[in-house]
């Protein structure tokens, strides 16, 4: 593990700030030490914002199984001239998780389970305040509850809590620090969690107890998956009937068919200049992530015995579209290209 050296002028500046803060502090500081695990497309930007917005007396430990990602982020943080917390590069998830608050942002349920297995195996020492684990990954609520139960049994008597805080806003929102978090946590923890999330986003929606954030996120993304296909179909239909796609979109957007895919992320190139469709479907919300979220929603629906009449067909549509080279790796609105054959 290596503690990064600060530039001399930065160190003096930080010391002054720390002294000033201590002088004005009326109660002991909490949540000073963080770990951020999973520095991919989202986590990298979130950790960068968190570190930049924390006080100089705070500390962030960084870990990703991809050493290159950790080193790149540490170098970027080091190059910042002023402000921000101190930071350390950790050698393992367990090593990073020594302190009070651990944030994870990992791809799929198996990655979340394996990271927490290794953290909990390390037999975490007692801390002055209960440990808090905030998982921002999009996984299924059952897997999340499993991990929460493992944390509760490894850290009994309220010594640790695991909460879910999946997010929306994509890489653009993660970079700008404007994410929306859907929080699943006991009411009593919300005030402790919110300030941390608001350093990486602009909104925290408390959805209910642990697991509820993921349920809300998956229900929303299920709706989005269907609306996107339906918009692509309706637009394709209109174009085949000879309608100008901009005229059709204007009609839909003041009528009952209006939705985010018709208004903001219209799948037909040229209809909305800022939409991924107008730049060859580059950027945006990747079709692979949409498939993943749809799969998780279907799994969670099965467990709740909820009928999703359109899910199998939608899943097939995304699978077939993604299998085509001209659609792979692009924004999920690329289903229009697949449908229209263009
Ligand atoms: P990503 O694949 O870019 O990054 C995941 C990172 O986790 C990688 O750097 C990987 O090396 C690391 N990792 C994997 N297993 C690990 C382990 N055991 N310990 C430490 N690090 C490990 O994924 P992403 O796009 O950053 O997404 C992260 C989560 O956020 C996913 O669940 C995704 O569904 C969700 N999400 C993504 C977006 C988006 O637009 N990318 C938007 C909303 C939500």
Short mmCIF file of C-alpha atoms and ligand atoms in Angstrom, two decimals:
data_model
loop_
_atom_site.label_atom_id
_atom_site.label_comp_id
_atom_site.label_asym_id
_atom_site.label_seq_id
_atom_site.Cartn_x
_atom_site.Cartn_y
_atom_site.Cartn_z
CA UNK A 1 0.00 0.00 0.00
CA UNK A 2 1.37 3.42 -0.80
CA UNK A 3 0.40 6.76 0.66
CA UNK A 4 0.57 9.36 -2.09
CA UNK A 5 2.81 12.33 -1.41
CA UNK A 6 1.23 15.71 -1.74
CA UNK A 7 2.96 18.69 -3.29
CA UNK A 8 4.39 21.01 -0.57
CA UNK A 9 2.07 23.96 -1.25
CA UNK A 10 -0.91 21.61 -1.29
CA UNK A 11 0.15 20.12 2.06
CA UNK A 12 0.32 23.55 3.74
CA UNK A 13 -3.04 24.49 2.26
CA UNK A 14 -4.57 21.27 3.56
CA UNK A 15 -3.08 21.70 7.02
CA UNK A 16 -4.57 25.18 7.23
CA UNK A 17 -7.96 23.89 6.23
CA UNK A 18 -7.78 21.03 8.74
CA UNK A 19 -6.82 23.43 11.55
CA UNK A 20 -9.61 25.78 10.54
CA UNK A 21 -12.14 22.95 10.48
CA UNK A 22 -11.04 21.61 13.84
CA UNK A 23 -11.33 25.08 15.34
CA UNK A 24 -14.94 25.41 14.22
CA UNK A 25 -15.98 21.81 14.88
CA UNK A 26 -18.50 21.39 17.69
CA UNK A 27 -18.96 17.60 17.53
CA UNK A 28 -16.61 14.75 16.62
CA UNK A 29 -16.34 14.14 12.85
CA UNK A 30 -17.83 10.90 11.48
CA UNK A 31 -17.40 9.14 8.15
CA UNK A 32 -13.89 10.50 7.61
CA UNK A 33 -12.45 7.39 6.04
CA UNK A 34 -13.72 5.76 2.91
CA UNK A 35 -12.91 2.84 0.65
CA UNK A 36 -13.95 2.80 -3.02
CA UNK A 37 -13.92 -0.63 -4.66
CA UNK A 38 -14.57 -1.07 -8.40
CA UNK A 39 -13.09 1.69 -10.53
CA UNK A 40 -14.67 0.96 -13.90
CA UNK A 41 -16.58 3.33 -16.15
CA UNK A 42 -18.83 4.54 -13.31
CA UNK A 43 -16.74 3.90 -10.19
CA UNK A 44 -13.67 5.72 -11.53
CA UNK A 45 -15.60 8.97 -11.96
CA UNK A 46 -17.56 8.54 -8.72
CA UNK A 47 -14.41 7.95 -6.66
CA UNK A 48 -12.78 10.97 -8.33
CA UNK A 49 -15.73 13.21 -7.36
CA UNK A 50 -15.88 11.79 -3.83
CA UNK A 51 -12.18 12.39 -3.18
CA UNK A 52 -12.29 15.88 -4.69
CA UNK A 53 -15.26 16.95 -2.56
CA UNK A 54 -14.03 15.55 0.77
CA UNK A 55 -12.06 17.58 3.27
CA UNK A 56 -8.25 17.38 3.30
CA UNK A 57 -8.37 15.59 6.67
CA UNK A 58 -10.41 12.75 5.15
CA UNK A 59 -9.03 9.66 3.46
CA UNK A 60 -10.10 7.43 0.55
CA UNK A 61 -8.64 3.96 -0.08
CA UNK A 62 -8.89 2.76 -3.68
CA UNK A 63 -9.10 -0.77 -5.01
CA UNK A 64 -9.89 -2.52 -8.29
CA UNK A 65 -8.75 -5.97 -9.44
CA UNK A 66 -7.54 -4.11 -12.51
CA UNK A 67 -4.39 -2.48 -11.14
CA UNK A 68 -4.16 -0.19 -14.16
CA UNK A 69 -7.47 1.47 -13.25
CA UNK A 70 -6.34 2.14 -9.66
CA UNK A 71 -2.98 3.51 -10.76
CA UNK A 72 -4.56 5.76 -13.38
CA UNK A 73 -6.98 7.21 -10.84
CA UNK A 74 -4.28 7.69 -8.20
CA UNK A 75 -2.15 9.54 -10.77
CA UNK A 76 -5.09 11.76 -11.72
CA UNK A 77 -5.83 12.55 -8.06
CA UNK A 78 -2.16 13.27 -7.41
CA UNK A 79 -2.02 15.73 -10.28
CA UNK A 80 -4.78 17.86 -8.71
CA UNK A 81 -3.30 21.00 -7.26
CA UNK A 82 -5.57 21.84 -4.33
CA UNK A 83 -8.23 20.37 -2.08
CA UNK A 84 -9.66 16.90 -1.78
CA UNK A 85 -9.06 14.07 0.66
CA UNK A 86 -5.83 12.14 1.03
CA UNK A 87 -5.91 8.81 -0.78
CA UNK A 88 -4.22 5.45 -0.71
CA UNK A 89 -3.93 2.60 -3.17
CA UNK A 90 -4.92 -0.72 -1.55
CA UNK A 91 -3.75 -4.19 -2.48
CA UNK A 92 -7.06 -5.99 -1.86
CA UNK A 93 -10.74 -5.33 -1.14
CA UNK A 94 -10.15 -6.40 2.48
CA UNK A 95 -7.16 -4.07 2.82
CA UNK A 96 -9.25 -1.17 1.46
CA UNK A 97 -12.11 -1.91 3.87
CA UNK A 98 -10.32 -1.09 7.12
CA UNK A 99 -12.29 2.06 7.75
CA UNK A 100 -15.85 3.23 8.35
CA UNK A 101 -17.49 3.54 4.95
CA UNK A 102 -16.98 1.20 2.01
CA UNK A 103 -18.50 1.94 -1.40
CA UNK A 104 -18.64 -0.76 -4.04
CA UNK A 105 -19.45 -0.34 -7.74
CA UNK A 106 -19.09 -3.72 -9.42
CA UNK A 107 -20.52 -5.27 -12.58
CA UNK A 108 -22.68 -8.28 -11.64
CA UNK A 109 -24.02 -10.20 -8.60
CA UNK A 110 -21.09 -12.68 -8.57
CA UNK A 111 -18.55 -9.84 -8.38
CA UNK A 112 -20.39 -8.21 -5.47
CA UNK A 113 -20.64 -11.55 -3.62
CA UNK A 114 -16.98 -12.38 -4.14
CA UNK A 115 -15.74 -8.92 -3.11
CA UNK A 116 -17.77 -9.03 0.14
CA UNK A 117 -16.69 -12.63 0.84
CA UNK A 118 -13.09 -11.50 0.78
CA UNK A 119 -13.85 -8.39 2.89
CA UNK A 120 -15.74 -10.37 5.54
CA UNK A 121 -13.18 -13.22 5.63
CA UNK A 122 -10.60 -10.69 6.76
CA UNK A 123 -12.29 -10.47 10.20
CA UNK A 124 -12.82 -6.74 10.39
CA UNK A 125 -11.73 -5.10 13.62
CA UNK A 126 -14.31 -3.20 15.67
CA UNK A 127 -14.58 0.52 14.90
CA UNK A 128 -15.76 3.37 17.12
CA UNK A 129 -18.88 3.69 14.94
CA UNK A 130 -20.75 0.96 13.01
CA UNK A 131 -19.33 0.18 9.59
CA UNK A 132 -21.34 1.14 6.53
CA UNK A 133 -21.18 -0.71 3.21
CA UNK A 134 -22.87 1.10 0.30
CA UNK A 135 -23.24 -1.00 -2.82
CA UNK A 136 -23.95 1.06 -5.97
CA UNK A 137 -23.84 -1.93 -8.34
CA UNK A 138 -26.95 -2.92 -10.28
CA UNK A 139 -27.63 -6.47 -9.14
CA UNK A 140 -30.81 -8.41 -8.23
CA UNK A 141 -32.44 -7.63 -4.85
CA UNK A 142 -32.07 -11.27 -3.65
CA UNK A 143 -28.31 -11.31 -4.15
CA UNK A 144 -28.13 -7.93 -2.42
CA UNK A 145 -30.13 -9.24 0.56
CA UNK A 146 -27.80 -12.28 0.72
CA UNK A 147 -24.78 -10.00 1.02
CA UNK A 148 -26.61 -7.82 3.60
CA UNK A 149 -27.29 -10.96 5.68
CA UNK A 150 -23.64 -12.05 5.43
CA UNK A 151 -22.53 -8.59 6.64
CA UNK A 152 -25.03 -8.68 9.51
CA UNK A 153 -23.85 -12.10 10.65
CA UNK A 154 -20.13 -11.25 10.35
CA UNK A 155 -20.65 -7.95 12.21
CA UNK A 156 -23.37 -8.69 14.79
CA UNK A 157 -24.99 -6.27 17.25
CA UNK A 158 -25.35 -3.52 14.64
CA UNK A 159 -21.58 -3.18 14.11
CA UNK A 160 -22.09 -3.04 10.35
CA UNK A 161 -24.81 -2.45 7.73
CA UNK A 162 -24.96 -3.13 4.02
CA UNK A 163 -27.26 -0.93 1.92
CA UNK A 164 -28.04 -0.77 -1.80
CA UNK A 165 -27.76 2.49 -3.76
CA UNK A 166 -27.92 1.71 -7.49
CA UNK A 167 -27.82 4.80 -9.67
CA UNK A 168 -29.03 6.32 -12.90
CA UNK A 169 -27.39 9.00 -15.00
CA UNK A 170 -24.77 6.94 -16.84
CA UNK A 171 -21.11 7.80 -17.32
CA UNK A 172 -22.02 11.39 -18.17
CA UNK A 173 -23.79 11.79 -14.81
CA UNK A 174 -20.99 10.00 -12.95
CA UNK A 175 -18.41 12.35 -14.50
CA UNK A 176 -20.44 15.50 -13.77
CA UNK A 177 -21.40 14.30 -10.28
CA UNK A 178 -25.11 14.50 -11.12
CA UNK A 179 -26.19 10.89 -10.55
CA UNK A 180 -29.51 9.92 -9.00
CA UNK A 181 -29.24 7.21 -6.34
CA UNK A 182 -32.10 4.88 -5.43
CA UNK A 183 -31.44 3.98 -1.83
CA UNK A 184 -32.51 0.82 -0.03
CA UNK A 185 -31.68 1.29 3.65
CA UNK A 186 -33.29 1.53 7.07
CA UNK A 187 -34.70 4.98 7.78
CA UNK A 188 -32.27 5.38 10.67
CA UNK A 189 -29.26 5.29 8.31
CA UNK A 190 -30.48 7.68 5.62
CA UNK A 191 -29.05 10.82 7.24
CA UNK A 192 -25.65 9.13 7.52
CA UNK A 193 -25.61 7.87 3.92
CA UNK A 194 -26.99 10.90 2.07
CA UNK A 195 -24.02 13.30 2.39
CA UNK A 196 -21.70 10.64 0.96
CA UNK A 197 -23.93 9.94 -2.05
CA UNK A 198 -24.47 13.65 -2.69
CA UNK A 199 -20.74 14.06 -3.27
CA UNK A 200 -21.20 11.83 -6.33
CA UNK A 201 -24.71 12.76 -7.38
CA UNK A 202 -27.41 15.37 -7.08
CA UNK A 203 -30.35 13.32 -5.83
CA UNK A 204 -30.97 10.49 -3.35
CA UNK A 205 -34.36 8.78 -3.49
CA UNK A 206 -34.97 6.66 -0.40
CA UNK A 207 -37.11 3.77 -1.69
CA UNK A 208 -37.53 1.69 1.49
CA UNK A 209 -35.55 -0.94 3.41
CA UNK A 210 -32.43 -2.71 2.14
CA UNK A 211 -33.07 -4.12 -1.37
CA UNK A 212 -35.76 -1.52 -2.19
CA UNK A 213 -33.36 0.69 -4.16
CA UNK A 214 -32.63 -2.20 -6.52
CA UNK A 215 -36.30 -3.12 -6.85
CA UNK A 216 -37.09 0.46 -7.89
CA UNK A 217 -34.15 0.62 -10.28
CA UNK A 218 -35.06 -2.68 -11.98
CA UNK A 219 -38.77 -1.78 -12.28
CA UNK A 220 -37.80 1.51 -13.94
CA UNK A 221 -35.33 -0.13 -16.31
CA UNK A 222 -37.85 -2.81 -17.26
CA UNK A 223 -40.25 -0.05 -18.31
CA UNK A 224 -37.45 1.69 -20.21
CA UNK A 225 -36.52 -1.54 -22.03
CA UNK A 226 -40.08 -1.91 -23.31
CA UNK A 227 -40.62 1.79 -24.11
CA UNK A 228 -37.43 1.85 -26.15
CA UNK A 229 -38.49 -1.06 -28.35
CA UNK A 230 -42.05 0.27 -28.68
CA UNK A 231 -40.75 3.72 -29.70
CA UNK A 232 -38.43 2.17 -32.28
CA UNK A 233 -41.35 0.11 -33.67
CA UNK A 234 -43.74 3.08 -33.79
CA UNK A 235 -41.14 5.31 -35.46
CA UNK A 236 -40.31 2.58 -37.99
CA UNK A 237 -44.00 2.08 -38.70
CA UNK A 238 -44.53 5.80 -39.33
CA UNK A 239 -41.48 6.07 -41.59
CA UNK A 240 -42.71 3.06 -43.62
CA UNK A 241 -46.06 4.81 -43.99
CA UNK A 242 -44.24 7.80 -45.43
CA UNK A 243 -44.27 10.11 -42.40
CA UNK A 244 -41.38 12.47 -41.74
CA UNK A 245 -39.77 11.09 -38.53
CA UNK A 246 -39.45 14.58 -37.00
CA UNK A 247 -43.15 15.28 -37.64
CA UNK A 248 -44.09 11.94 -36.11
CA UNK A 249 -41.87 12.51 -33.05
CA UNK A 250 -43.45 15.96 -32.55
CA UNK A 251 -46.93 14.39 -32.62
CA UNK A 252 -45.96 11.64 -30.16
CA UNK A 253 -44.26 14.10 -27.83
CA UNK A 254 -47.42 16.13 -27.32
CA UNK A 255 -49.64 13.04 -27.24
CA UNK A 256 -50.17 9.99 -25.06
CA UNK A 257 -47.27 7.98 -26.47
CA UNK A 258 -44.69 10.43 -25.11
CA UNK A 259 -41.86 8.82 -23.15
CA UNK A 260 -38.12 9.32 -22.54
CA UNK A 261 -37.12 7.29 -25.63
CA UNK A 262 -39.45 9.34 -27.87
CA UNK A 263 -38.56 12.73 -26.42
CA UNK A 264 -34.92 12.61 -25.29
CA UNK A 265 -33.38 9.45 -26.69
CA UNK A 266 -35.29 9.15 -29.94
CA UNK A 267 -33.91 6.12 -31.83
CA UNK A 268 -34.16 7.63 -35.33
CA UNK A 269 -31.00 9.44 -36.46
CA UNK A 270 -31.50 13.20 -36.86
CA UNK A 271 -34.73 13.50 -34.85
CA UNK A 272 -33.01 14.62 -31.63
CA UNK A 273 -29.57 16.08 -32.38
CA UNK A 274 -28.19 15.27 -28.93
CA UNK A 275 -29.40 11.65 -28.87
CA UNK A 276 -26.93 8.78 -29.46
CA UNK A 277 -28.88 7.85 -32.64
CA UNK A 278 -27.63 11.10 -34.21
CA UNK A 279 -23.98 10.10 -33.65
CA UNK A 280 -24.11 6.54 -34.96
CA UNK A 281 -25.51 5.32 -31.59
CA UNK A 282 -22.19 5.98 -29.84
CA UNK A 283 -22.10 6.56 -26.05
CA UNK A 284 -25.36 6.50 -24.08
CA UNK A 285 -26.63 3.39 -22.31
CA UNK A 286 -24.99 0.33 -23.83
CA UNK A 287 -27.22 -2.41 -25.25
CA UNK A 288 -25.32 -5.02 -23.15
CA UNK A 289 -26.21 -3.13 -19.92
CA UNK A 290 -29.86 -2.95 -20.99
CA UNK A 291 -29.85 -6.71 -21.57
CA UNK A 292 -28.26 -7.26 -18.17
CA UNK A 293 -30.82 -5.09 -16.33
CA UNK A 294 -33.68 -6.77 -18.17
CA UNK A 295 -32.33 -10.19 -17.15
CA UNK A 296 -32.10 -9.05 -13.50
CA UNK A 297 -35.66 -7.64 -13.60
CA UNK A 298 -36.93 -10.94 -15.02
CA UNK A 299 -35.17 -12.90 -12.29
CA UNK A 300 -36.56 -10.69 -9.54
CA UNK A 301 -40.06 -10.82 -11.11
CA UNK A 302 -39.95 -14.62 -11.09
CA UNK A 303 -39.05 -14.66 -7.40
CA UNK A 304 -41.98 -12.31 -6.66
CA UNK A 305 -44.31 -14.34 -8.91
CA UNK A 306 -45.02 -11.20 -10.97
CA UNK A 307 -46.05 -11.66 -14.60
CA UNK A 308 -43.95 -9.80 -17.17
CA UNK A 309 -45.85 -10.55 -20.36
CA UNK A 310 -43.45 -8.68 -22.67
CA UNK A 311 -40.12 -9.57 -21.07
CA UNK A 312 -39.19 -12.70 -23.06
CA UNK A 313 -39.84 -11.01 -26.39
CA UNK A 314 -37.96 -7.86 -25.35
CA UNK A 315 -35.04 -9.94 -24.19
CA UNK A 316 -34.96 -11.73 -27.55
CA UNK A 317 -35.02 -8.40 -29.42
CA UNK A 318 -32.00 -7.04 -27.50
CA UNK A 319 -30.15 -10.35 -27.86
CA UNK A 320 -30.66 -10.51 -31.62
CA UNK A 321 -29.80 -6.84 -32.10
CA UNK A 322 -26.63 -7.14 -30.03
CA UNK A 323 -25.53 -10.17 -32.05
CA UNK A 324 -25.23 -7.96 -35.14
CA UNK A 325 -21.88 -6.24 -35.56
CA UNK A 326 -23.56 -2.95 -36.65
CA UNK A 327 -25.44 -2.80 -33.31
CA UNK A 328 -22.97 -4.33 -30.81
CA UNK A 329 -21.48 -1.99 -28.19
CA UNK A 330 -23.84 0.86 -29.09
CA UNK A 331 -26.60 2.72 -27.27
CA UNK A 332 -29.67 0.54 -26.66
CA UNK A 333 -31.74 2.72 -29.02
CA UNK A 334 -29.82 0.92 -31.80
CA UNK A 335 -32.72 -1.58 -31.83
CA UNK A 336 -34.22 0.86 -34.37
CA UNK A 337 -31.36 0.06 -36.75
CA UNK A 338 -31.97 -3.66 -36.23
CA UNK A 339 -35.76 -3.32 -36.72
CA UNK A 340 -35.63 -1.03 -39.72
CA UNK A 341 -32.93 -3.08 -41.44
CA UNK A 342 -31.00 0.13 -42.17
P1 LIG B 1 -17.34 -1.65 -15.48
O1 LIG B 1 -17.37 -3.04 -15.99
O2 LIG B 1 -16.86 -0.55 -16.35
O3 LIG B 1 -16.46 -1.59 -14.14
C1 LIG B 1 -16.49 -2.54 -13.13
C2 LIG B 1 -15.14 -2.53 -12.42
O4 LIG B 1 -15.18 -3.48 -11.33
C3 LIG B 1 -13.98 -2.95 -13.31
O5 LIG B 1 -12.96 -1.96 -13.25
C4 LIG B 1 -13.51 -4.28 -12.72
O6 LIG B 1 -12.12 -4.49 -12.83
C5 LIG B 1 -13.91 -4.12 -11.26
N1 LIG B 1 -14.07 -5.35 -10.52
C6 LIG B 1 -14.69 -6.51 -10.89
N2 LIG B 1 -14.66 -7.41 -9.87
C7 LIG B 1 -14.00 -6.81 -8.84
C8 LIG B 1 -13.65 -7.23 -7.52
N3 LIG B 1 -13.98 -8.42 -7.04
N4 LIG B 1 -12.97 -6.37 -6.74
C9 LIG B 1 -12.63 -5.13 -7.20
N5 LIG B 1 -12.93 -4.68 -8.44
C10 LIG B 1 -13.61 -5.51 -9.25
O7 LIG B 1 -18.83 -1.36 -14.97
P2 LIG B 1 -19.54 0.07 -14.81
O8 LIG B 1 -20.06 0.53 -16.12
O9 LIG B 1 -18.64 0.95 -14.01
O10 LIG B 1 -20.82 -0.33 -13.94
C11 LIG B 1 -20.73 -0.67 -12.58
C12 LIG B 1 -22.14 -0.97 -12.09
O11 LIG B 1 -22.95 0.19 -12.28
C13 LIG B 1 -22.81 -2.11 -12.85
O12 LIG B 1 -23.55 -2.89 -11.98
C14 LIG B 1 -23.70 -1.38 -13.85
O13 LIG B 1 -24.84 -2.13 -14.23
C15 LIG B 1 -24.09 -0.15 -13.06
N6 LIG B 1 -24.46 1.00 -13.89
C16 LIG B 1 -23.71 1.32 -14.99
C17 LIG B 1 -24.08 2.40 -15.77
C18 LIG B 1 -23.29 2.78 -17.01
O14 LIG B 1 -23.77 3.61 -17.79
N7 LIG B 1 -22.08 2.23 -17.21
C19 LIG B 1 -25.19 3.18 -15.42
C20 LIG B 1 -25.91 2.86 -14.27
C21 LIG B 1 -25.52 1.76 -13.52
#
